[in-house]
């Protein structure tokens, strides 16, 4: 994926095949199906992890860990949810373990130590404005309380449907919509005041 400077560079195409509850049922061993699944969901996982960790390296490592776990546990996929929901459920668990790990603590200490480092390069004005807006949005999302933060990240960066988010969070689809709407209002208010 190279050196992406912003989250808009992640592909964001949805696949109706992967949203169906049986999207990874009969053809579990099919290489083409697995490659399509990887191309469709991997960038969304990376974006979700990046939005949570602010680290490209950690985001890619965690996304790869999710796919490795999915391959190992493919037989346990019962088809009661979509493949995307199943993978993002794993992603949430991986993220929680990451936060508790020494690796996270080491990266956080390194980030804090390097926070006073000078900017690497000068970007054109438009790029600077876009990056600043994205940084402000991510900062505002990170300040949201749970479950708002997680629902917003799953919706915006994971591109999950409200039904899938509801399944992951153990709430109804409508409740997921209400939480997202209220979080969106908070974000718009905060970003409008800044």
Coordinates of N, CA, C and O in Angstrom, one line a residue:
X1 N 0.8 -1.2 0.0 CA 0.0 0.0 0.0 C 0.8 1.3 0.0 O 0.3 2.3 -0.1
X2 N 2.1 1.1 0.2 CA 3.0 2.3 0.1 C 2.7 3.3 1.2 O 2.1 3.0 2.3
X3 N 3.2 4.6 1.0 CA 3.1 5.6 2.0 C 1.9 6.5 1.7 O 2.0 7.4 0.9
X4 N 0.8 6.2 2.4 CA -0.4 7.0 2.2 C -0.3 8.2 3.2 O 0.0 8.0 4.4
X5 N -0.6 9.3 2.8 CA -0.6 10.5 3.6 C -1.9 10.8 4.3 O -2.0 11.6 5.2
X6 N -3.0 10.2 3.8 CA -4.3 10.5 4.4 C -5.2 9.3 4.3 O -4.9 8.4 3.5
X7 N -6.3 9.2 5.0 CA -7.2 8.1 5.0 C -8.0 8.1 3.8 O -8.6 7.1 3.4
X8 N -8.1 9.2 3.0 CA -8.9 9.1 1.8 C -8.2 8.3 0.7 O -8.8 8.0 -0.3
X9 N -7.0 7.9 0.9 CA -6.3 7.1 -0.1 C -6.7 5.7 0.0 O -6.3 4.9 -0.9
X10 N -7.4 5.3 1.0 CA -7.8 3.9 1.2 C -9.0 3.6 0.2 O -9.9 4.4 0.1
X11 N -8.9 2.5 -0.5 CA -10.1 2.1 -1.3 C -11.3 1.9 -0.5 O -11.2 1.4 0.6
X12 N -12.4 2.3 -0.9 CA -13.6 2.2 -0.1 C -14.8 1.6 -0.8 O -15.9 1.8 -0.5
X13 N -14.5 0.7 -1.7 CA -15.6 0.1 -2.5 C -16.2 -1.0 -1.6 O -15.6 -1.7 -0.9
X14 N -17.6 -1.1 -1.7 CA -18.3 -2.1 -1.0 C -18.6 -3.3 -1.9 O -18.8 -3.1 -3.1
X15 N -18.7 -4.5 -1.4 CA -19.1 -5.6 -2.2 C -20.3 -6.2 -1.7 O -20.3 -6.7 -0.5
X16 N -21.4 -6.3 -2.4 CA -22.6 -6.9 -1.9 C -22.4 -8.4 -1.6 O -23.1 -8.9 -0.7
X17 N -21.5 -9.0 -2.3 CA -21.3 -10.4 -2.1 C -20.7 -10.6 -0.7 O -21.0 -11.6 0.0
X18 N -19.9 -9.7 -0.2 CA -19.3 -9.9 1.1 C -20.2 -9.4 2.2 O -20.0 -9.7 3.4
X19 N -21.3 -8.7 1.9 CA -22.2 -8.3 2.9 C -23.3 -9.3 3.2 O -24.0 -9.2 4.2
X20 N -23.4 -10.3 2.4 CA -24.4 -11.4 2.6 C -24.0 -12.3 3.7 O -22.8 -12.6 3.8
X21 N -24.9 -12.8 4.5 CA -24.5 -13.7 5.6 C -23.8 -14.9 5.1 O -23.0 -15.5 5.8
X22 N -24.1 -15.4 3.9 CA -23.5 -16.6 3.4 C -22.3 -16.3 2.4 O -21.9 -17.1 1.7
X23 N -21.8 -15.1 2.5 CA -20.7 -14.6 1.6 C -19.5 -15.4 1.6 O -18.7 -15.4 0.7
X24 N -19.2 -16.3 2.6 CA -18.0 -17.0 2.7 C -18.3 -18.4 3.1 O -17.6 -19.0 3.9
X25 N -19.4 -18.9 2.7 CA -19.8 -20.2 3.1 C -19.3 -21.4 2.3 O -18.3 -22.0 2.6
X26 N -19.9 -21.7 1.2 CA -19.6 -22.9 0.4 C -18.2 -22.9 -0.2 O -17.6 -23.9 -0.2
X27 N -17.7 -21.7 -0.6 CA -16.4 -21.7 -1.2 C -15.2 -21.3 -0.4 O -14.3 -20.7 -0.8
X28 N -15.2 -21.8 0.9 CA -14.2 -21.4 1.8 C -12.8 -21.6 1.3 O -11.9 -20.8 1.5
X29 N -12.6 -22.7 0.6 CA -11.3 -23.0 0.1 C -10.9 -22.4 -1.2 O -9.8 -22.5 -1.7
X30 N -11.8 -21.7 -1.8 CA -11.6 -21.1 -3.1 C -10.7 -20.0 -3.1 O -10.9 -19.0 -2.5
X31 N -9.6 -20.1 -3.8 CA -8.5 -19.0 -3.8 C -9.0 -17.7 -4.3 O -8.7 -16.7 -3.7
X32 N -9.8 -17.7 -5.4 CA -10.3 -16.5 -5.9 C -11.2 -15.8 -5.0 O -11.1 -14.5 -4.8
X33 N -12.0 -16.5 -4.3 CA -12.9 -15.9 -3.3 C -12.1 -15.3 -2.1 O -12.4 -14.2 -1.7
X34 N -11.1 -15.9 -1.7 CA -10.3 -15.4 -0.6 C -9.5 -14.2 -1.1 O -9.4 -13.2 -0.3
X35 N -9.0 -14.2 -2.3 CA -8.3 -13.0 -2.8 C -9.3 -11.8 -2.9 O -8.9 -10.7 -2.6
X36 N -10.5 -12.0 -3.4 CA -11.5 -11.0 -3.5 C -11.8 -10.4 -2.1 O -11.9 -9.2 -1.9
X37 N -12.0 -11.3 -1.1 CA -12.3 -10.9 0.2 C -11.2 -10.1 0.8 O -11.4 -9.0 1.4
X38 N -9.9 -10.5 0.5 CA -8.8 -9.7 1.0 C -8.7 -8.3 0.4 O -8.6 -7.3 1.0
X39 N -8.9 -8.2 -1.0 CA -8.9 -7.0 -1.7 C -10.0 -6.0 -1.2 O -9.9 -4.8 -1.1
X40 N -11.2 -6.6 -0.8 CA -12.3 -5.8 -0.4 C -12.2 -5.3 1.0 O -12.5 -4.2 1.3
X41 N -11.8 -6.2 1.9 CA -11.9 -5.9 3.4 C -10.6 -5.4 4.0 O -10.6 -4.6 4.9
X42 N -9.5 -5.9 3.5 CA -8.2 -5.5 4.0 C -8.0 -4.0 4.1 O -7.7 -3.5 5.2
X43 N -8.3 -3.2 3.1 CA -8.1 -1.8 3.2 C -9.1 -1.1 4.3 O -8.7 -0.2 4.9
X44 N -10.2 -1.7 4.4 CA -11.2 -1.2 5.4 C -10.7 -1.5 6.8 O -10.8 -0.7 7.8
X45 N -10.1 -2.7 7.0 CA -9.5 -3.1 8.3 C -8.3 -2.1 8.6 O -8.2 -1.7 9.7
X46 N -7.5 -1.9 7.6 CA -6.3 -1.0 7.8 C -6.8 0.4 8.2 O -6.3 1.0 9.1
X47 N -7.8 0.9 7.5 CA -8.3 2.2 7.8 C -8.9 2.2 9.2 O -8.7 3.2 10.0
X48 N -9.6 1.2 9.6 CA -10.2 1.1 11.0 C -9.1 1.1 12.0 O -9.1 1.9 13.0
X49 N -8.1 0.3 11.8 CA -7.0 0.2 12.8 C -6.2 1.5 12.8 O -5.7 2.0 13.9
X50 N -5.9 2.1 11.6 CA -5.2 3.4 11.6 C -5.9 4.5 12.3 O -5.3 5.2 13.1
X51 N -7.2 4.5 12.2 CA -8.0 5.5 12.9 C -8.0 5.3 14.4 O -8.1 6.3 15.1
X52 N -7.7 4.1 14.8 CA -7.6 3.8 16.2 C -6.2 4.0 16.8 O -6.0 4.3 18.0
X53 N -5.2 3.7 16.0 CA -3.8 3.7 16.5 C -2.9 4.8 16.0 O -1.9 5.0 16.6
X54 N -3.3 5.5 14.9 CA -2.5 6.5 14.3 C -1.1 6.0 13.8 O -0.2 6.7 13.7
X55 N -1.0 4.7 13.6 CA 0.2 4.1 13.1 C -0.1 3.2 11.9 O -0.8 2.2 12.0
X56 N 0.5 3.6 10.8 CA 0.4 2.8 9.6 C 0.9 1.4 9.8 O 0.3 0.4 9.4
X57 N 2.1 1.3 10.4 CA 2.7 0.0 10.7 C 1.8 -0.9 11.6 O 1.5 -2.1 11.2
X58 N 1.3 -0.4 12.6 CA 0.4 -1.1 13.5 C -0.9 -1.5 12.8 O -1.4 -2.6 13.0
X59 N -1.4 -0.6 12.0 CA -2.7 -0.8 11.3 C -2.5 -2.0 10.4 O -3.4 -2.9 10.3
X60 N -1.4 -2.0 9.6 CA -1.2 -3.1 8.7 C -0.9 -4.4 9.4 O -1.4 -5.5 9.0
X61 N -0.1 -4.4 10.5 CA 0.1 -5.6 11.2 C -1.2 -6.2 11.8 O -1.4 -7.4 11.7
X62 N -2.0 -5.3 12.4 CA -3.2 -5.8 13.0 C -4.2 -6.4 11.9 O -4.8 -7.4 12.1
X63 N -4.3 -5.7 10.8 CA -5.1 -6.2 9.7 C -4.7 -7.6 9.2 O -5.5 -8.5 9.0
X64 N -3.3 -7.7 9.1 CA -2.8 -9.0 8.7 C -3.1 -10.1 9.8 O -3.4 -11.2 9.4
X65 N -3.0 -9.7 11.0 CA -3.3 -10.6 12.1 C -4.8 -11.1 12.0 O -5.0 -12.3 12.3
X66 N -5.7 -10.2 11.7 CA -7.1 -10.6 11.6 C -7.3 -11.6 10.4 O -7.9 -12.6 10.6
X67 N -6.6 -11.4 9.3 CA -6.8 -12.3 8.2 C -6.1 -13.6 8.5 O -6.6 -14.7 8.2
X68 N -5.0 -13.6 9.2 CA -4.4 -14.9 9.6 C -5.3 -15.6 10.6 O -5.5 -16.8 10.4
X69 N -5.9 -14.9 11.5 CA -6.8 -15.6 12.4 C -8.0 -16.1 11.7 O -8.6 -17.2 12.0
X70 N -8.5 -15.4 10.7 CA -9.7 -15.8 9.9 C -9.3 -17.1 9.1 O -10.2 -18.0 9.1
X71 N -8.2 -17.1 8.6 CA -7.8 -18.3 7.8 C -7.7 -19.5 8.8 O -8.1 -20.6 8.4
X72 N -7.1 -19.3 9.9 CA -7.0 -20.4 10.9 C -8.4 -20.8 11.4 O -8.6 -22.0 11.7
X73 N -9.3 -19.9 11.5 CA -10.6 -20.2 12.1 C -11.7 -20.2 11.1 O -12.9 -20.1 11.5
X74 N -11.4 -20.4 9.8 CA -12.4 -20.3 8.7 C -13.5 -21.4 9.0 O -14.7 -21.1 8.7
X75 N -13.2 -22.5 9.5 CA -14.2 -23.5 9.7 C -15.2 -23.2 10.8 O -16.3 -23.7 10.8
X76 N -14.8 -22.2 11.7 CA -15.7 -21.8 12.7 C -16.7 -20.8 12.3 O -17.6 -20.4 13.0
X77 N -16.5 -20.2 11.1 CA -17.5 -19.3 10.5 C -18.8 -20.0 10.2 O -18.8 -20.8 9.3
X78 N -19.8 -19.7 10.9 CA -21.1 -20.4 10.8 C -22.0 -19.8 9.8 O -23.1 -20.3 9.5
X79 N -21.7 -18.6 9.3 CA -22.6 -17.9 8.4 C -23.8 -17.2 9.0 O -24.7 -16.8 8.3
X80 N -23.8 -17.0 10.3 CA -24.9 -16.3 11.0 C -24.8 -14.8 10.8 O -25.8 -14.1 11.1
X81 N -23.7 -14.3 10.3 CA -23.5 -12.9 10.0 C -22.7 -12.8 8.7 O -22.3 -13.8 8.2
X82 N -22.5 -11.6 8.3 CA -21.7 -11.4 7.1 C -20.2 -11.7 7.4 O -19.8 -11.6 8.6
X83 N -19.4 -12.0 6.4 CA -18.0 -12.2 6.6 C -17.4 -10.9 7.2 O -16.5 -10.9 8.1
X84 N -17.8 -9.7 6.7 CA -17.3 -8.5 7.1 C -17.6 -8.3 8.6 O -16.7 -7.9 9.4
X85 N -18.8 -8.6 9.1 CA -19.1 -8.5 10.5 C -18.2 -9.4 11.3 O -17.7 -9.1 12.4
X86 N -18.0 -10.7 10.8 CA -17.2 -11.6 11.5 C -15.7 -11.1 11.6 O -15.1 -11.1 12.7
X87 N -15.2 -10.6 10.5 CA -13.8 -10.1 10.5 C -13.7 -8.8 11.4 O -12.7 -8.7 12.1
X88 N -14.7 -7.9 11.4 CA -14.6 -6.8 12.3 C -14.8 -7.1 13.7 O -14.2 -6.4 14.6
X89 N -15.5 -8.2 14.0 CA -15.5 -8.7 15.4 C -14.2 -9.1 15.9 O -13.7 -8.8 17.0
X90 N -13.5 -9.8 15.0 CA -12.1 -10.2 15.3 C -11.2 -9.0 15.4 O -10.3 -8.9 16.3
X91 N -11.4 -8.0 14.6 CA -10.6 -6.8 14.6 C -10.8 -6.1 15.9 O -9.8 -5.6 16.5
X92 N -12.0 -6.0 16.4 CA -12.2 -5.3 17.7 C -11.4 -6.0 18.8 O -10.8 -5.4 19.7
X93 N -11.5 -7.3 18.8 CA -10.7 -8.1 19.8 C -9.2 -7.9 19.7 O -8.5 -7.8 20.7
X94 N -8.7 -7.9 18.4 CA -7.3 -7.7 18.2 C -6.9 -6.3 18.7 O -5.8 -6.1 19.3
X95 N -7.7 -5.3 18.4 CA -7.4 -4.0 18.9 C -7.4 -3.9 20.4 O -6.5 -3.3 21.0
X96 N -8.3 -4.5 21.1 CA -8.3 -4.5 22.5 C -7.0 -5.2 23.1 O -6.4 -4.7 24.0
X97 N -6.6 -6.3 22.5 CA -5.4 -7.0 22.9 C -4.2 -6.1 22.6 O -3.2 -6.1 23.4
X98 N -4.2 -5.4 21.5 CA -3.1 -4.5 21.1 C -2.9 -3.4 22.1 O -1.8 -3.1 22.5
X99 N -4.0 -2.8 22.6 CA -3.9 -1.8 23.6 C -3.3 -2.3 24.9 O -2.6 -1.5 25.6
X100 N -3.6 -3.5 25.2 CA -3.0 -4.1 26.4 C -1.6 -4.6 26.3 O -0.9 -4.9 27.3
X101 N -1.1 -4.7 25.1 CA 0.2 -5.3 24.8 C 1.4 -4.3 25.1 O 1.2 -3.1 25.1
X102 N 2.5 -4.9 25.2 CA 3.7 -4.1 25.4 C 4.1 -3.3 24.2 O 4.6 -2.2 24.2
X103 N 3.7 -3.9 23.0 CA 4.0 -3.3 21.7 C 3.3 -1.9 21.7 O 3.9 -0.9 21.2
X104 N 2.1 -1.8 22.1 CA 1.3 -0.5 22.1 C 2.0 0.4 23.0 O 2.2 1.6 22.7
X105 N 2.4 0.0 24.2 CA 3.0 0.9 25.2 C 4.4 1.4 24.7 O 4.7 2.6 24.9
X106 N 5.1 0.5 24.0 CA 6.4 1.0 23.4 C 6.2 2.0 22.3 O 6.9 3.0 22.2
X107 N 5.2 1.7 21.4 CA 4.9 2.7 20.3 C 4.4 4.0 20.9 O 4.8 5.1 20.4
X108 N 3.6 4.0 21.9 CA 3.1 5.2 22.5 C 4.2 6.0 23.1 O 4.3 7.2 22.9
X109 N 5.1 5.3 23.8 CA 6.3 6.0 24.4 C 7.1 6.7 23.3 O 7.6 7.8 23.4
X110 N 7.4 5.9 22.2 CA 8.1 6.4 21.1 C 7.4 7.6 20.5 O 8.1 8.6 20.1
X111 N 6.1 7.5 20.3 CA 5.4 8.6 19.7 C 5.4 9.9 20.6 O 5.6 11.0 20.0
X112 N 5.3 9.7 21.8 CA 5.4 10.9 22.8 C 6.8 11.5 22.7 O 7.0 12.7 22.8
X113 N 7.8 10.6 22.6 CA 9.2 11.1 22.6 C 9.5 11.9 21.3 O 10.3 12.8 21.3
X114 N 8.8 11.5 20.2 CA 9.1 12.1 18.9 C 8.0 13.2 18.6 O 8.1 13.7 17.5
X115 N 7.1 13.5 19.5 CA 6.1 14.4 19.2 C 6.6 15.8 18.9 O 5.9 16.6 18.3
X116 N 7.7 16.1 19.5 CA 8.3 17.5 19.3 C 9.2 17.5 18.0 O 9.8 18.6 17.7
X117 N 9.2 16.4 17.3 CA 10.1 16.4 16.1 C 9.5 17.3 15.0 O 8.3 17.5 14.9
X118 N 10.4 18.0 14.2 CA 10.0 18.9 13.2 C 9.2 18.2 12.1 O 9.4 17.0 11.9
X119 N 8.4 18.9 11.4 CA 7.7 18.3 10.2 C 8.7 17.9 9.2 O 9.7 18.6 8.9
X120 N 8.4 16.7 8.6 CA 9.3 16.1 7.6 C 9.5 16.9 6.3 O 10.6 17.0 5.8
X121 N 8.5 17.5 5.8 CA 8.5 18.2 4.6 C 7.4 19.2 4.5 O 6.5 19.2 5.3
X122 N 7.5 20.1 3.5 CA 6.4 21.0 3.3 C 5.5 20.5 2.2 O 6.0 20.2 1.1
X123 N 4.2 20.5 2.4 CA 3.3 20.0 1.4 C 2.6 21.2 0.8 O 2.5 22.3 1.4
X124 N 2.0 21.0 -0.4 CA 1.2 22.1 -1.0 C 0.1 22.5 0.0 O -0.4 21.7 0.8
X125 N -0.4 23.7 -0.1 CA -1.4 24.2 0.8 C -2.7 23.3 0.9 O -3.2 23.1 2.0
X126 N -3.1 22.8 -0.2 CA -4.3 22.0 -0.2 C -4.1 20.7 0.6 O -5.0 20.3 1.3
X127 N -3.0 20.1 0.4 CA -2.6 18.9 1.2 C -2.6 19.2 2.7 O -3.1 18.4 3.5
X128 N -2.0 20.3 3.0 CA -1.9 20.7 4.4 C -3.3 20.9 5.0 O -3.6 20.4 6.1
X129 N -4.2 21.6 4.3 CA -5.5 21.8 4.8 C -6.3 20.5 5.0 O -6.9 20.2 6.0
X130 N -6.2 19.6 4.0 CA -6.9 18.3 4.0 C -6.3 17.5 5.2 O -7.1 16.9 5.9
X131 N -5.0 17.4 5.4 CA -4.5 16.7 6.5 C -4.9 17.2 7.8 O -5.1 16.5 8.7
X132 N -4.9 18.5 7.9 CA -5.3 19.2 9.2 C -6.8 18.8 9.5 O -7.1 18.5 10.6
X133 N -7.6 18.9 8.5 CA -9.1 18.5 8.7 C -9.2 17.1 9.1 O -10.0 16.7 10.0
X134 N -8.5 16.2 8.5 CA -8.5 14.8 8.8 C -8.0 14.6 10.3 O -8.6 13.8 11.0
X135 N -6.9 15.2 10.6 CA -6.4 15.1 11.9 C -7.4 15.6 13.0 O -7.6 14.9 14.0
X136 N -8.0 16.7 12.7 CA -9.0 17.2 13.6 C -10.2 16.3 13.8 O -10.7 16.1 14.9
X137 N -10.6 15.7 12.6 CA -11.7 14.8 12.7 C -11.4 13.5 13.5 O -12.1 13.1 14.4
X138 N -10.2 13.0 13.2 CA -9.8 11.8 14.0 C -9.6 12.1 15.5 O -10.0 11.3 16.4
X139 N -9.0 13.3 15.8 CA -8.9 13.7 17.2 C -10.3 13.8 17.9 O -10.5 13.4 19.0
X140 N -11.2 14.4 17.1 CA -12.6 14.5 17.7 C -13.2 13.2 17.9 O -13.9 12.9 18.9
X141 N -13.1 12.3 16.9 CA -13.6 10.9 17.1 C -13.0 10.2 18.3 O -13.7 9.6 19.0
X142 N -11.7 10.4 18.4 CA -11.1 9.7 19.6 C -11.6 10.2 20.9 O -11.5 9.5 21.9
X143 N -12.0 11.4 20.9 CA -12.6 12.0 22.2 C -14.0 11.6 22.5 O -14.5 11.8 23.6
X144 N -14.7 11.0 21.6 CA -16.0 10.5 21.8 C -16.0 9.3 22.9 O -15.0 8.6 22.9
X145 N -17.0 9.2 23.6 CA -17.1 8.1 24.6 C -17.6 6.8 23.8 O -18.2 6.9 22.8
X146 N -17.3 5.7 24.4 CA -17.8 4.4 23.9 C -19.3 4.4 24.2 O -19.7 5.0 25.2
X147 N -20.1 3.9 23.4 CA -19.9 3.2 22.2 C -19.9 4.1 21.0 O -19.7 3.6 19.9
X148 N -20.1 5.4 21.2 CA -20.1 6.3 20.0 C -18.8 6.2 19.2 O -18.9 6.1 17.9
X149 N -17.7 6.2 19.8 CA -16.4 6.2 19.1 C -16.3 4.9 18.2 O -16.0 5.0 17.0
X150 N -16.6 3.8 18.8 CA -16.5 2.5 18.0 C -17.5 2.5 16.9 O -17.1 2.0 15.8
X151 N -18.7 2.9 17.1 CA -19.7 2.9 16.1 C -19.3 3.8 14.9 O -19.5 3.5 13.8
X152 N -18.8 5.0 15.2 CA -18.4 5.9 14.2 C -17.2 5.3 13.4 O -17.2 5.4 12.2
X153 N -16.3 4.8 14.1 CA -15.1 4.2 13.4 C -15.5 3.0 12.5 O -15.0 2.9 11.4
X154 N -16.4 2.1 13.0 CA -16.9 1.0 12.2 C -17.7 1.5 11.0 O -17.6 0.9 9.9
X155 N -18.4 2.5 11.2 CA -19.2 3.0 10.1 C -18.4 3.8 9.0 O -18.5 3.5 7.8
X156 N -17.5 4.7 9.5 CA -16.7 5.5 8.5 C -15.6 4.8 7.9 O -15.3 4.9 6.7
X157 N -14.8 4.1 8.8 CA -13.6 3.4 8.3 C -13.8 1.9 7.9 O -13.1 1.4 7.1
X158 N -14.6 1.3 8.7 CA -14.9 -0.1 8.4 C -16.0 -0.3 7.3 O -16.2 -1.4 6.8
X159 N -16.7 0.8 7.1 CA -17.8 0.8 6.1 C -18.8 -0.3 6.3 O -19.4 -0.9 5.4
X160 N -19.1 -0.6 7.6 CA -20.1 -1.6 7.9 C -21.5 -1.0 7.9 O -21.7 0.2 8.2
X161 N -22.5 -1.8 7.6 CA -23.9 -1.3 7.7 C -24.3 -1.2 9.2 O -23.7 -1.7 10.1
X162 N -25.4 -0.5 9.4 CA -25.9 -0.3 10.8 C -26.3 -1.7 11.3 O -26.2 -2.0 12.5
X163 N -26.8 -2.6 10.4 CA -27.2 -3.9 10.9 C -25.9 -4.7 11.4 O -26.0 -5.3 12.4
X164 N -24.8 -4.6 10.6 CA -23.6 -5.2 11.0 C -23.0 -4.6 12.3 O -22.6 -5.4 13.2
X165 N -23.1 -3.3 12.4 CA -22.6 -2.7 13.6 C -23.4 -3.1 14.8 O -22.9 -3.4 15.9
X166 N -24.8 -3.2 14.6 CA -25.6 -3.6 15.7 C -25.3 -5.0 16.1 O -25.3 -5.3 17.3
X167 N -25.0 -5.9 15.2 CA -24.6 -7.3 15.5 C -23.3 -7.3 16.4 O -23.3 -8.0 17.4
X168 N -22.4 -6.5 15.9 CA -21.1 -6.5 16.7 C -21.2 -5.9 18.1 O -20.6 -6.4 19.0
X169 N -22.1 -4.9 18.2 CA -22.2 -4.2 19.5 C -23.3 -4.8 20.4 O -23.4 -4.4 21.5
X170 N -24.0 -5.7 19.8 CA -25.1 -6.4 20.6 C -26.3 -5.4 20.8 O -26.9 -5.5 21.9
X171 N -26.6 -4.6 19.8 CA -27.7 -3.7 19.9 C -28.5 -3.8 18.6 O -28.0 -4.4 17.7
X172 N -29.7 -3.1 18.6 CA -30.5 -3.2 17.4 C -29.9 -2.3 16.3 O -29.1 -1.4 16.6
X173 N -30.3 -2.5 15.1 CA -29.8 -1.7 14.0 C -30.2 -0.2 14.2 O -29.5 0.7 14.0
X174 N -31.5 -0.1 14.7 CA -32.0 1.3 14.9 C -31.2 2.0 16.0 O -30.9 3.2 15.9
X175 N -30.8 1.3 17.1 CA -30.1 1.9 18.1 C -28.7 2.3 17.6 O -28.2 3.4 18.0
X176 N -28.1 1.5 16.8 CA -26.8 1.8 16.2 C -26.9 3.1 15.4 O -26.0 4.0 15.4
X177 N -28.0 3.3 14.6 CA -28.3 4.5 13.8 C -28.4 5.7 14.7 O -27.8 6.8 14.4
X178 N -29.1 5.6 15.8 CA -29.3 6.7 16.8 C -28.0 7.1 17.4 O -27.7 8.3 17.5
X179 N -27.2 6.1 17.8 CA -25.9 6.4 18.4 C -25.0 7.1 17.4 O -24.3 8.1 17.7
X180 N -25.0 6.6 16.2 CA -24.2 7.3 15.1 C -24.6 8.7 14.9 O -23.8 9.6 14.8
X181 N -25.9 8.9 14.8 CA -26.5 10.2 14.5 C -26.1 11.2 15.6 O -25.7 12.3 15.3
X182 N -26.2 10.8 16.8 CA -25.9 11.7 18.0 C -24.4 12.0 18.0 O -24.0 13.1 18.3
X183 N -23.6 11.0 17.7 CA -22.1 11.2 17.6 C -21.8 12.1 16.5 O -20.9 13.0 16.6
X184 N -22.5 12.0 15.3 CA -22.2 12.9 14.2 C -22.6 14.3 14.6 O -21.8 15.3 14.2
X185 N -23.7 14.5 15.3 CA -24.0 15.9 15.7 C -22.9 16.5 16.7 O -22.6 17.6 16.5
X186 N -22.4 15.6 17.6 CA -21.3 16.1 18.5 C -20.1 16.5 17.6 O -19.5 17.5 17.9
X187 N -19.7 15.6 16.7 CA -18.6 15.9 15.9 C -18.7 17.2 15.1 O -17.8 18.0 15.0
X188 N -19.9 17.4 14.4 CA -20.1 18.6 13.7 C -20.1 19.8 14.5 O -19.5 20.8 14.1
X189 N -20.6 19.7 15.7 CA -20.6 20.9 16.6 C -19.1 21.2 17.0 O -18.7 22.3 17.0
X190 N -18.4 20.1 17.4 CA -17.0 20.3 17.8 C -16.1 20.9 16.7 O -15.3 21.8 16.9
X191 N -16.3 20.3 15.5 CA -15.5 20.7 14.4 C -15.9 22.1 13.9 O -15.1 22.9 13.4
X192 N -17.1 22.5 14.1 CA -17.6 23.8 13.7 C -17.1 24.9 14.7 O -16.9 26.0 14.3
X193 N -16.9 24.5 15.9 CA -16.4 25.5 16.9 C -14.9 25.7 16.9 O -14.4 26.7 17.4
X194 N -14.2 24.7 16.3 CA -12.7 24.8 16.3 C -12.2 25.7 15.3 O -12.8 26.2 14.4

